[in-house]
Every structure is written in C-alpha cells, then in structure tokens.
Coordinates of C-alpha atoms and ligand atoms in Angstrom, one line a residue:
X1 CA 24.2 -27.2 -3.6
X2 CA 24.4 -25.4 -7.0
X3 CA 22.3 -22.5 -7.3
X4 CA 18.8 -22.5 -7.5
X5 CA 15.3 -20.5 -8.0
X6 CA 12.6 -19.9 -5.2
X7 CA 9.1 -18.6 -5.5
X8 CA 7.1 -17.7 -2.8
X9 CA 3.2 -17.0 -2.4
X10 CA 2.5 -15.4 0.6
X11 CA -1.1 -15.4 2.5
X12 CA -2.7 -14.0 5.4
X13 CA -1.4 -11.4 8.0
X14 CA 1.9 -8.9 8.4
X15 CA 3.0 -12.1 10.4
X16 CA 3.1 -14.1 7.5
X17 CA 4.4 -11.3 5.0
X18 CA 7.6 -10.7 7.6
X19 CA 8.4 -14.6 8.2
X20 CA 8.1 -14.4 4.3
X21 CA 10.3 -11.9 4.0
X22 CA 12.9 -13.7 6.5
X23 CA 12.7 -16.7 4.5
X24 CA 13.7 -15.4 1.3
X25 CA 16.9 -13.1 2.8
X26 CA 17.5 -16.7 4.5
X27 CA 17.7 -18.6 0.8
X28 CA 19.5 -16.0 -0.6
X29 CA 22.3 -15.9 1.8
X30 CA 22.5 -19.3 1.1
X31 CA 23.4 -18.8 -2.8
X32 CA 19.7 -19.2 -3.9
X33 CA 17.5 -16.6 -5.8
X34 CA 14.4 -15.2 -6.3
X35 CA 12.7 -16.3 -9.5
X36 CA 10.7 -14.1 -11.9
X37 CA 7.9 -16.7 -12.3
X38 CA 7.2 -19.9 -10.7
X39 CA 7.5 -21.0 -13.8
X40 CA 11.4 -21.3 -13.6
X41 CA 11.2 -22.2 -9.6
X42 CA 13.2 -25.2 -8.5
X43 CA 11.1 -24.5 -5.2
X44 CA 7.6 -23.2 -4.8
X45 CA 7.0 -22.5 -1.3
X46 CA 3.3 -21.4 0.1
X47 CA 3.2 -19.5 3.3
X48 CA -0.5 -20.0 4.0
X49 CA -3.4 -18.6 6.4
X50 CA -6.6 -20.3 8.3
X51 CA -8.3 -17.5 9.4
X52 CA -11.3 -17.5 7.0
X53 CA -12.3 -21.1 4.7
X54 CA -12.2 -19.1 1.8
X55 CA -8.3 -18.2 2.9
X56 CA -8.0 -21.9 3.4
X57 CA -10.1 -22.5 0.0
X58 CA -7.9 -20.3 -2.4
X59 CA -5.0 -22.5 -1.0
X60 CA -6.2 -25.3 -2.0
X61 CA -6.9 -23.9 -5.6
X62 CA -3.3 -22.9 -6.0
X63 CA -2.4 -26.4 -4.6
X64 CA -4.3 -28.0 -7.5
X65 CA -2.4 -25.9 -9.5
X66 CA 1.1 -26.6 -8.4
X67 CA 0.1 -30.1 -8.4
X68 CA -0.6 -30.3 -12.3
X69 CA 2.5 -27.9 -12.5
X70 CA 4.9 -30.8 -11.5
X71 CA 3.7 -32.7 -14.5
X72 CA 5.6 -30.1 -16.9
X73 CA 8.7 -29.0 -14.3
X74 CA 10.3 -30.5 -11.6
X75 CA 10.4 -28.5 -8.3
X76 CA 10.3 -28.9 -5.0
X77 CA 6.5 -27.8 -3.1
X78 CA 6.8 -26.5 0.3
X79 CA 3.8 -26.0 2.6
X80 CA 4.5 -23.9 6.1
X81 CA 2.5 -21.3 8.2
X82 CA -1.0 -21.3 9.6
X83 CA -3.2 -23.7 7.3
X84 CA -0.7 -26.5 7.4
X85 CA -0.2 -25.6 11.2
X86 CA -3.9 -26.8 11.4
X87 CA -4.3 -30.0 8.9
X88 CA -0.9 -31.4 9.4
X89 CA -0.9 -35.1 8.1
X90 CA -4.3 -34.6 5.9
X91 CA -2.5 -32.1 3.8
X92 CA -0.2 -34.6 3.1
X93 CA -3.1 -36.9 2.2
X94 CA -4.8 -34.7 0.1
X95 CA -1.8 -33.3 -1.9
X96 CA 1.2 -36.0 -2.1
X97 CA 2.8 -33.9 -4.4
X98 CA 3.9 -31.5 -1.3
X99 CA 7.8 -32.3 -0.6
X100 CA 8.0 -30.4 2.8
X101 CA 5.4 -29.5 5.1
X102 CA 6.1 -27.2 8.2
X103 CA 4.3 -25.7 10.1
X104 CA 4.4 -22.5 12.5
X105 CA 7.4 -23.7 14.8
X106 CA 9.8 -24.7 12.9
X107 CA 10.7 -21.5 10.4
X108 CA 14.5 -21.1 11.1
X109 CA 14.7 -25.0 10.2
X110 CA 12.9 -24.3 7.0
X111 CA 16.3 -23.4 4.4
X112 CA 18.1 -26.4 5.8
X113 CA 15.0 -28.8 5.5
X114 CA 14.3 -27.6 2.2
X115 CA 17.8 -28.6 0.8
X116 CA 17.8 -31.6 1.8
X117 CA 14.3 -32.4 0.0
X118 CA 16.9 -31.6 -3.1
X119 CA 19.6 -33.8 -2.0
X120 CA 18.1 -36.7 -0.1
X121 CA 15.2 -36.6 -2.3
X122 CA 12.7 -37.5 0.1
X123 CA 9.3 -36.0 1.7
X124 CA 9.7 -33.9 4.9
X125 CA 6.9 -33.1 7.5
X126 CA 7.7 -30.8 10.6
X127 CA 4.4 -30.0 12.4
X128 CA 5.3 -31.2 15.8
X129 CA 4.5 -28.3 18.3
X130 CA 7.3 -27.1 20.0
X131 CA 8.6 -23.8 21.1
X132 CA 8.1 -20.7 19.0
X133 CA 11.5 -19.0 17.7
X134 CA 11.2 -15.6 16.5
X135 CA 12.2 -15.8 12.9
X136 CA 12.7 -12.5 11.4
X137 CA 15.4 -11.1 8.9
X138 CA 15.8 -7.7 6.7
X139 CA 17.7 -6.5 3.4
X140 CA 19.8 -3.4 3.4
X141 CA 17.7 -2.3 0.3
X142 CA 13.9 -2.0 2.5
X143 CA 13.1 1.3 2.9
X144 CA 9.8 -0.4 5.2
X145 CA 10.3 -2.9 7.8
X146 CA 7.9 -5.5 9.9
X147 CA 9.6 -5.9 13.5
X148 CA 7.6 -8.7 15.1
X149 CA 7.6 -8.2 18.8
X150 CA 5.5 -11.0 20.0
X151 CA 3.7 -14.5 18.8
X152 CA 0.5 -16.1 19.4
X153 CA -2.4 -14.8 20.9
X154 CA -4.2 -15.7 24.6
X155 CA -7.7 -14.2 23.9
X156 CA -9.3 -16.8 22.3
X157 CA -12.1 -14.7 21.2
X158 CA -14.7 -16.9 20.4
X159 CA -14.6 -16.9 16.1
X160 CA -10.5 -17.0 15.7
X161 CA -8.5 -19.8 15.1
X162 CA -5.4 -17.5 15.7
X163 CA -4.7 -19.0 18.9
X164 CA -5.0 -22.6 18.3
X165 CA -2.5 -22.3 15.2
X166 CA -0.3 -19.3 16.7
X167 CA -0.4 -20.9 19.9
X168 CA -0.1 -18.9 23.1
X169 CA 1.3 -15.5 23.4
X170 CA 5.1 -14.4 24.1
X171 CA 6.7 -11.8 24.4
X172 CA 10.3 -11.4 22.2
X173 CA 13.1 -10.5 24.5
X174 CA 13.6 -6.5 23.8
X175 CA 17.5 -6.9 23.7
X176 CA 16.3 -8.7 20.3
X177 CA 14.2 -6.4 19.5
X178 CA 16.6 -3.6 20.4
X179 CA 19.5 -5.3 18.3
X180 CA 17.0 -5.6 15.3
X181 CA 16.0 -2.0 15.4
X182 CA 19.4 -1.2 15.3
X183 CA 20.5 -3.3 12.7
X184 CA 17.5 -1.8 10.7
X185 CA 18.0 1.9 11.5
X186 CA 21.8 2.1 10.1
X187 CA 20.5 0.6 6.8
X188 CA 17.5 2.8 4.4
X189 CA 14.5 1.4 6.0
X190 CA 12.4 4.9 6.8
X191 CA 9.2 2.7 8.4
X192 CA 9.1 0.1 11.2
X193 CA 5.7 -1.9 12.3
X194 CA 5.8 -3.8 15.3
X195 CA 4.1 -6.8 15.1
X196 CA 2.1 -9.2 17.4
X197 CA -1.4 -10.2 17.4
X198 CA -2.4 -7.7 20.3
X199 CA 0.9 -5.9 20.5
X200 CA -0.8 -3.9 24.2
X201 CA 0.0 -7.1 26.0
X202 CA 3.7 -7.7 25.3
X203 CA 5.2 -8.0 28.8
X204 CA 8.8 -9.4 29.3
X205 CA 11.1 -9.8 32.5
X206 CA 14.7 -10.0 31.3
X207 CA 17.8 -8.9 32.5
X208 CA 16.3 -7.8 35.9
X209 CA 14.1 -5.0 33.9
X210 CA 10.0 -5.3 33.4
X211 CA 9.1 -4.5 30.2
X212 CA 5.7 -3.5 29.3
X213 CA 4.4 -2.4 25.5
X214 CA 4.1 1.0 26.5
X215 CA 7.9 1.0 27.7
X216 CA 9.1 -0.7 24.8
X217 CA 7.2 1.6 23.1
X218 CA 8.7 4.8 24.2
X219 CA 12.3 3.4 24.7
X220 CA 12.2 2.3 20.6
X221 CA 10.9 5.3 19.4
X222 CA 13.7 7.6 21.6
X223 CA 16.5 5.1 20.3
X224 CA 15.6 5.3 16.5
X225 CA 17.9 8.2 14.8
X226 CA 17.1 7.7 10.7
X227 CA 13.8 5.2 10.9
X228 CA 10.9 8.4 10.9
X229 CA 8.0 6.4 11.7
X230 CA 7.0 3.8 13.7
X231 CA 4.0 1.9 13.6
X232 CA 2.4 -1.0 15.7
X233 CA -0.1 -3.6 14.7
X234 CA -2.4 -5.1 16.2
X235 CA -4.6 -3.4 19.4
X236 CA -7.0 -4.6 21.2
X237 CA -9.6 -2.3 22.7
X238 CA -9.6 -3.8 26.3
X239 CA -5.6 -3.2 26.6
X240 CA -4.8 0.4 24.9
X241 CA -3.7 2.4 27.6
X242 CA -3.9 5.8 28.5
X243 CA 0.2 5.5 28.7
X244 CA 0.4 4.6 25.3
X245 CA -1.8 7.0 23.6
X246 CA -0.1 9.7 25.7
X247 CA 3.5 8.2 24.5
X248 CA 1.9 8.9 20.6
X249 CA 1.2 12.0 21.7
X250 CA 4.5 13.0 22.9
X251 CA 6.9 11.6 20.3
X252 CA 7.7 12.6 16.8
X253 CA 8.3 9.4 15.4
X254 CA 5.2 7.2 16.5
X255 CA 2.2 7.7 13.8
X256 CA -0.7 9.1 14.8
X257 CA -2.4 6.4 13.2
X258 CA -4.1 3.2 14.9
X259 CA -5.8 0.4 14.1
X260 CA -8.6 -0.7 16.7
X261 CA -10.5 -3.9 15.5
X262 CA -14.1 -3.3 17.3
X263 CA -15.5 -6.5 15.5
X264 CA -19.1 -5.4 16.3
X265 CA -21.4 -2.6 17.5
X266 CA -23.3 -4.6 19.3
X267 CA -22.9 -5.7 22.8
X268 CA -24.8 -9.1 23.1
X269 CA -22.8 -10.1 19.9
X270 CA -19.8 -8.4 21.6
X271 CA -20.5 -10.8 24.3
X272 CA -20.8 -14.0 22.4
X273 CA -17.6 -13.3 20.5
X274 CA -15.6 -13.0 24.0
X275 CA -13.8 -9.4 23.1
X276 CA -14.4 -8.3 27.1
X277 CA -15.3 -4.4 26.3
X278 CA -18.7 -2.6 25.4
X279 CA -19.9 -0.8 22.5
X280 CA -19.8 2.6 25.0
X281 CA -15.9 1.8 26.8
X282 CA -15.1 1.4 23.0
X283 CA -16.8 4.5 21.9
X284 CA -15.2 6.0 25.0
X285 CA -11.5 5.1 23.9
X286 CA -12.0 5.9 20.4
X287 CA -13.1 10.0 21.7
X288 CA -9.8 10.1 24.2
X289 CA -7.6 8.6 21.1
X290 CA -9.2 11.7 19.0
X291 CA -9.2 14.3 22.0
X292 CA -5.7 13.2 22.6
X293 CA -3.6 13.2 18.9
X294 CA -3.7 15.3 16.6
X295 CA -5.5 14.4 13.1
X296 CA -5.3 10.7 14.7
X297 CA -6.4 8.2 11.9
X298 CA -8.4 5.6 13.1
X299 CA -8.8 1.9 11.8
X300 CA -11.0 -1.0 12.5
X301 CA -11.7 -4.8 11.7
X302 CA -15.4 -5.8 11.2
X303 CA -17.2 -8.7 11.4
X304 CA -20.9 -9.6 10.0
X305 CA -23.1 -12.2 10.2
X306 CA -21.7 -13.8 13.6
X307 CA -24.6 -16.5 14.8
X308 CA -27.2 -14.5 16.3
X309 CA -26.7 -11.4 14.9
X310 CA -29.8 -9.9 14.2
X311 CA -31.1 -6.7 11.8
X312 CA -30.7 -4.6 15.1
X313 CA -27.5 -5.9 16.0
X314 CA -26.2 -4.9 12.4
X315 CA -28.2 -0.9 12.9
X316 CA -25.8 -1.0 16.2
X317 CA -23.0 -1.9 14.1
X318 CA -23.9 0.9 11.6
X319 CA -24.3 3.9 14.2
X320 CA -21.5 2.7 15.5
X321 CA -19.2 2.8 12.5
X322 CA -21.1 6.5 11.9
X323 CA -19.9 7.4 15.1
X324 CA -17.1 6.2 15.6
X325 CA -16.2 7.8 11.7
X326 CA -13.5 5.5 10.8
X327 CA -11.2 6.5 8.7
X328 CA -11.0 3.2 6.9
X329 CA -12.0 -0.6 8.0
X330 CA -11.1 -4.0 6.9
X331 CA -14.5 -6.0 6.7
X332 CA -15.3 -9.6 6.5
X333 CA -18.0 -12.0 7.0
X334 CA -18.0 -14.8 9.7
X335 CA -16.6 -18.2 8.7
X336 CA -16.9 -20.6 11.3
X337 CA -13.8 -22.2 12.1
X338 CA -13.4 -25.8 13.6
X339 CA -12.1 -26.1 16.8
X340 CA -13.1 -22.2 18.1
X341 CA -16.0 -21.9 20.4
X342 CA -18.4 -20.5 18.1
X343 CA -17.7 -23.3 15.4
X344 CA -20.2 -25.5 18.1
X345 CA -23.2 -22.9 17.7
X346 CA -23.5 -23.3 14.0
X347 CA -23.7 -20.9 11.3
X348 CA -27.3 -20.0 11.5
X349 CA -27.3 -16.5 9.9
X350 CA -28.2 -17.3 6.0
X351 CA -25.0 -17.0 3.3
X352 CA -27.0 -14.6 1.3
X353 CA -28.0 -12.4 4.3
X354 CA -24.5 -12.3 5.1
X355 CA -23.5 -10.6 2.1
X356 CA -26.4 -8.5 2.1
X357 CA -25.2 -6.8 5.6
X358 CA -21.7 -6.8 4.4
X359 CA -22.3 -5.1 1.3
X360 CA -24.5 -2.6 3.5
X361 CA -21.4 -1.9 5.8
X362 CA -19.0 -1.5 3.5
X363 CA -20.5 0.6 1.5
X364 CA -21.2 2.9 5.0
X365 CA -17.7 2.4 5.7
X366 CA -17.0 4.0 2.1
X367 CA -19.1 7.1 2.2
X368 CA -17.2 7.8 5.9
X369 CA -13.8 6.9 4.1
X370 CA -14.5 8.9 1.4
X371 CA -15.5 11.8 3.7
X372 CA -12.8 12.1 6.1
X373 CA -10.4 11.9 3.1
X374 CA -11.9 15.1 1.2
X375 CA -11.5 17.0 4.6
X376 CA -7.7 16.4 3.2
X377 CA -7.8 18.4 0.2
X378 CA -5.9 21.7 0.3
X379 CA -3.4 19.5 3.1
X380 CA 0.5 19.2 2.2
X381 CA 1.3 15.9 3.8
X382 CA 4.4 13.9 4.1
X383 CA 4.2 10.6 2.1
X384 CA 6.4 7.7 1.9
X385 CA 6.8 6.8 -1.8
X386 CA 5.8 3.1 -2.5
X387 CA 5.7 1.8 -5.5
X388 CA 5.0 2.6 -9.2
X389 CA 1.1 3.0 -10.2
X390 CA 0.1 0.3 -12.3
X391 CA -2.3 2.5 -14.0
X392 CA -0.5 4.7 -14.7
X393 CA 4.0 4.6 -15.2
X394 CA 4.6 8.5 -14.7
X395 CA 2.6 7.7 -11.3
X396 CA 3.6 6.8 -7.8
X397 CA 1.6 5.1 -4.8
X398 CA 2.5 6.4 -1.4
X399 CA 1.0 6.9 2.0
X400 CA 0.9 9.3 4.8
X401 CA 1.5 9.0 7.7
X402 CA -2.6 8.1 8.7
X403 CA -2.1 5.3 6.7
X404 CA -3.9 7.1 3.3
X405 CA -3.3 6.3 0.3
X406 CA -2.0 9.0 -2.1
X407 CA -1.2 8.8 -6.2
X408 CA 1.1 11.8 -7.8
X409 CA 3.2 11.9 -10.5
X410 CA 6.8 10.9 -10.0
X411 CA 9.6 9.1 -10.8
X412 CA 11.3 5.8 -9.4
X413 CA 14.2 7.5 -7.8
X414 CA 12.1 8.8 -5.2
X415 CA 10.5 5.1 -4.5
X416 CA 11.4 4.8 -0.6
X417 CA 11.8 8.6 0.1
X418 CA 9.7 11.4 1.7
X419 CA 7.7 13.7 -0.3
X420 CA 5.7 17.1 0.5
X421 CA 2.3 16.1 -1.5
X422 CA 0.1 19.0 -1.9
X423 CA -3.3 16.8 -1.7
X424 CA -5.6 18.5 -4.7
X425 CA -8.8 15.5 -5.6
X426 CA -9.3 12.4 -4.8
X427 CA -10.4 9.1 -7.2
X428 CA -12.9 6.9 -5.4
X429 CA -11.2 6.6 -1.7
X430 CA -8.0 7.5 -3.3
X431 CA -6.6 11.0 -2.5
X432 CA -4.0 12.7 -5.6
X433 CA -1.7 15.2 -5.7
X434 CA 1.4 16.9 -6.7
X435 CA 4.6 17.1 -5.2
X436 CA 5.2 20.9 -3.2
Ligands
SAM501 N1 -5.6 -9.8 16.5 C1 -6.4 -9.0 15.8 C2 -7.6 -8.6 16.6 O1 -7.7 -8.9 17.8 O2 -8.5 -8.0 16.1 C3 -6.8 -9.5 14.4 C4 -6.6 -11.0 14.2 S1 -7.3 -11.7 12.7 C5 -5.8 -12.2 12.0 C6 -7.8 -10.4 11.6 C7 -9.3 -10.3 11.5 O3 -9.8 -11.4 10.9 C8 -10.0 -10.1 12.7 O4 -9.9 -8.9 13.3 C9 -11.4 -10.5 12.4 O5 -12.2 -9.4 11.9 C10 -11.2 -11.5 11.2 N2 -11.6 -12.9 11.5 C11 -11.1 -13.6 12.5 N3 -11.7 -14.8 12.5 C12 -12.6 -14.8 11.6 C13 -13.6 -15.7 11.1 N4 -13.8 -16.9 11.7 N5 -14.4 -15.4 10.0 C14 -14.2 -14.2 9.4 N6 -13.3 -13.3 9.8 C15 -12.5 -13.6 10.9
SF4_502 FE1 -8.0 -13.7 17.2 FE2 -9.0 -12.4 19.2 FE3 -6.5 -13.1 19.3 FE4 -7.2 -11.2 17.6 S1 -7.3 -11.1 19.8 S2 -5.9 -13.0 17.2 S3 -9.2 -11.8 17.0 S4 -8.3 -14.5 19.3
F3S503 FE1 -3.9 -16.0 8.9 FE2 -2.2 -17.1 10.6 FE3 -2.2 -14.5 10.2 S1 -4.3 -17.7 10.4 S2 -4.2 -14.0 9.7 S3 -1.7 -16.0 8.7 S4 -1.8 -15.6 12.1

C-alpha cells in the first residue's frame, strides 16, 4: 500500500486515549503517518464515547462535518469505540458516508480492516460482540504512559452505560502486564497509569499464582527501575482496601494521589444509583486515605440532577464535598442513558434546575480547589514537565505528583523531565512558579 495520512479525533475516557494511542503506533509501523490536519488525511478515524448524549451529540456534529468534507477530499471515515459499540447498524443508516465501523472488540483488526477499505474499496462493519483483546501499544519517545490492566466494568451502577458497551469486566494476564511495563521502563516514559474501569477489582489466576490489584500493585511498583511514578485510575469506594492504601504508603514510586468518584452525598440517591457504600463508609475511607499518606491528593467524580434528587439531597452533596475537601472534582450532570436502569425512571429533575445545582457545586468545588492549592505556596515540588503553555511560549505546563497543575517558565528541552518548582502564586486554580 503506498504511504498514507491518518487523523484521529479521540473522545471519552483514558481507555479511549490509550487504544488511540495503540492505533496510531499500529498505522505507523505499517508505513502510514500522522497528518497535520485532517485536511490532508487519506483516513479520518473517530474513536468515540456514550457516556453522556451530549458526548454522543458532539459526534454527531463532527460526523456532519466529515460528511460534507468528502465532497471536497477523498478519505476513508472510520467509526470505532463506545458510541458505535452502542448504535451499530443505525450509524450506518444515519451516516453512509462511514467506510468502516468497529466497535469495542475488534481493535487489533482495525489497521488491517482499514486497508482493505483502500484496496477493495468497499464498506466494512465489525460490531459483532466477541471476546475483548487487550490492545495497547507505546513509542520510545512518551515520556507518560496508559497501561490498561483490565476491561469492562460489572457494577452496573444504575446511570452508566459503561457496562453495556464495555461489556463485562476482565482482568489482563499480569505476565502482559509485566512484559509491558518492561518494555515501557527501558524506554523514557517517567509516568505509568493503570487503567480499568474500577482498577480495585482486577483479579487473575494464571500460571498457578492469584493475583489481586493490591499484589499487582506492589509487585509493579518494586519491578519498575527508571518509570518514577505510578498511577492507577479508576477506584471505586466499596473496593479500596486497606492493603492498597498501606502499599501507597510504603513505596516511593506509587503517587500519593487518588481519584475516588463518590457520585453523590446523599444516601437515598446513593441508593438509587446502585454504588453499594454510604455517605459516612465514604467519608470514613476518605479520613484513613488522609490519616494514612502524606499530603494525599484526593479526587472525585460528581453527579447532579439524578431523578429524585432533591434541594436536600444536593446540601448533602455540598457538606459533603466541604468535608470531604477535595482537592479537585470532575462534575457532570445526569443524562439518561437508554438501556441503564435509571433510563426507565425518566428524567424528572428540570434541565434548567440541573444547571443551576451544577453551577452551585462547581463553583464549591472551586473555592475548595482553590484553597487547598494556596496551602502550596512557599512548597518546592517535583513536576513532570508537559507541554508548552499556549499562553504564553517561554512557559511550560507540568504537574506534580497530586495531580496539580503548575505553569513556570522554561524551555522545550526540559518537556518530559523532572523539575524542582518553587510554587510562588497561583492564577485561578492554577498554581506558578520558578524552577529551584
Ligand atoms: N468507573 C468510574 C467510576 O466508577 O466512577 C467512572 C466511569 S465514567 C466513564 C466517568 C464518569 O462519568 C462517572 O464517574 C460519572 O460521574 C459520569 N457519568 C456516568 N454516566 C453518566 C450519565 N448517564 N450522565 C452523566 N454523567 C455520567
Ligand atoms: Fe459505570 Fe459504575 Fe462501572 Fe464506573 S463502576 S464504569 S460508573 S457502572
Ligand atoms: Fe466513554 Fe466508553 Fe470511556 S463510554 S467514558 S469512552 S468507556
């Protein structure tokens, strides 16, 4: 095949960003590479999400766009991950422009499939369900890597469509995930994440050995030599274990950052939405998580305007975000989803009252934020250099360790390194400094 352009858009969560990721060190192994604009693409490729209808809704705007974009360029569309996962055949209906639709099972068949849209010139759909392969890949020139170490989800809390287009959860063999790590640690990457959709219930039997997530845990971070930190995304409340919060504690390499998704303070809603913990065990593991770790930055997922949530449900979920004192959460506001539990109970709390309680958490969530992050004035930390400020050129975008987010003056050489930051203001949430 001669050579030839790829763009990719991708949507959604780390899942998608890392099978993203593996896609395009896939296509350029096989000669292809990346364009600058889609512009130039011979392929456009959209790796999409379901969890929220306006996910689902900008999607369909850029499919609308691609769609009149064929008119002036000839490329190939592809369509995979979670939204085509869920429509199948009526996003083939709806846009007829798409030349290959895949879903969330088929991802190491994607390069091949794709090529032969080119040569055989003919539509391809590949949304049968079938068994999940881990499909994960990682260039020599990261300096941050996503490790997913499980699929799929079995909680079916009562909102998410996770499960029905994830399917149900396993667990990837740890001799992978061992072989990965490895792979990863000889090259520049400074940063792993393990990955899975609740990451506390990995559990594999292989090779006459049990492995549970706090044994994988510890065994990763004693093998690592040059990765520094280790992350793990995501936890749920009811299956952080004392084990693994005391495994944090003792290693070097494992941040003493995590993100908790509580969802709601309030325990009827709590109820309704299936999470199986209360407000209090929460509020109970978020004090032995800060008892236990030093400086421990703590994260959370919220969600408003669930079916009926009342204005004392929402004061629950305030004193509970005061209490617990986040240091930063990711907020949205219930979509019902077809196909979930809830989606049969309606949507009965009004659009604009959503918004309203939204705008009331988040702007709570802001003053905590913004609280917790002047405490770090005066503070050298260690940041991992990012990315160049679009602001401002002679700036750079790191983070620390907890996850903050910290601007300084420097140059691109030190992109992907360590640096001492002497934290000395901050900018709205955003803490600056200079390097020590
Ligand atoms: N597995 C993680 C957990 O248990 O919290 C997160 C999964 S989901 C990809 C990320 C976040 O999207 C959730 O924590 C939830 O706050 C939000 N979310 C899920 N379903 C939603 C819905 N129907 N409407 C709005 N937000 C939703
Ligand atoms: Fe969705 Fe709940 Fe599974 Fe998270 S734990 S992916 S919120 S069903
Ligand atoms: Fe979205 Fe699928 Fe992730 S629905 S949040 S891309 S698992």
């Amino acid at each position: 095949m001669d050579r030839k352009e790829f763009w990719i858009e991708t949507y959604g969560c780390q899942m998608n960003e890392a099978e993203s990721e593996a896609l395009k060190i896939t296509l350029k192994a096989r000669g292809w590479s990346e364009a600058l604009t889609p512009d130039t693409a011979d392929a456009v490729i959209l790796n999409t999400c379901s969890v929220r209808q306006t996910a689902e809704n900008r999607l369909w705007g850029r499919l609308g766009f691609y769609k009149h974009a064929k008119e002036e360029h000839r490329f190939k569309l592809t369509v995979m991950g979670c939204m085509s996962e869920r429509l199948k055949d009526a996003m083939f209906s709806r846009v007829p422009e798409i030349d290959l639709l895949t879903g969330n099972f088929q991802k190491n068949r994607i390069a091949d499939y794709l090529e032969k849209t080119f040569s055989d010139d003919f539509k391809i759909k590949l949304t049968e369900p079938g068994e999940y392969e881990f499909f994960t890949r990682h260039s020599n020139k990261d300096f941050k890597a996503f490790v997913p170490i499980m699929h799929g989800c079995n909680n079916f809390c009562t909102y998410c469509i996770v499960p029905y287009v994830r399917g149900r959860e396993i667990s990837r063999n740890f001799k992978d995930i061992y072989d990965e790590i490895d792979r990863i640690d000889s090259g520049n990457v400074k940063e792993i994440t393990l990955l899975g959709q609740n990451v506390n219930s990995y559990k594999i039997q292989a090779g006459g050995r049990n492995m549970d997530f706090p044994a994988l845990l510890e065994s990763v971070a004693k093998r690592v030599t040059n990765i520094e930190w280790i992350r793990f995304l995501t936890s749920h409340p009811k299956d952080l274990s004392d084990r693994v919060i005391r495994i944090i504690r003792d290693s070097p390499v494992l941040c003493n950052h995590i993100h908790l998704p509580v969802q709601h303070g309030s325990n009827k809603i709590l109820k309704l939405m299936e999470r199986n913990y209360t407000r209090e065990s929460y509020l109970a593991l978020a004090e032995k998580i800060r008892k236990n770790l030093d400086n421990v930055s703590l994260t959370t997922d919220i969600l408003i305007g669930f079916p009926e949530e009342t204005e004392e449900d929402v004061k629950y979920t305030m004193d509970l975000i005061k209490e617990a004192e986040f240091e930063d959460a990711f907020t949205y506001y219930y979509n019902p989803r077809e196909g979930t539990k809830a989606y049969g109970w309606g949507d009965p709390v009004p659009h604009d009252s959503k918004i309203e309680r939204l705008n009331r958490i988040i702007e709570l969530q802001r003053s905590v934020t913004r609280k917790k992050r002047i405490n770090k004035i005066g503070r050298t930390m260690k940041v991992l250099a990012e990315k160049r400020s679009k602001k401002n050129k002679l700036e750079l975008l790191g983070r620390t360790e907890f996850d903050d987010m910290v601007v300084f003056p420097g140059s691109s050489d030190s992109i992907g390194k360590f640096i001492n930051i002497k934290i000395e203001d901050i900018s709205g949430d955003t803490l600056r400094g200079k390097e020590e």
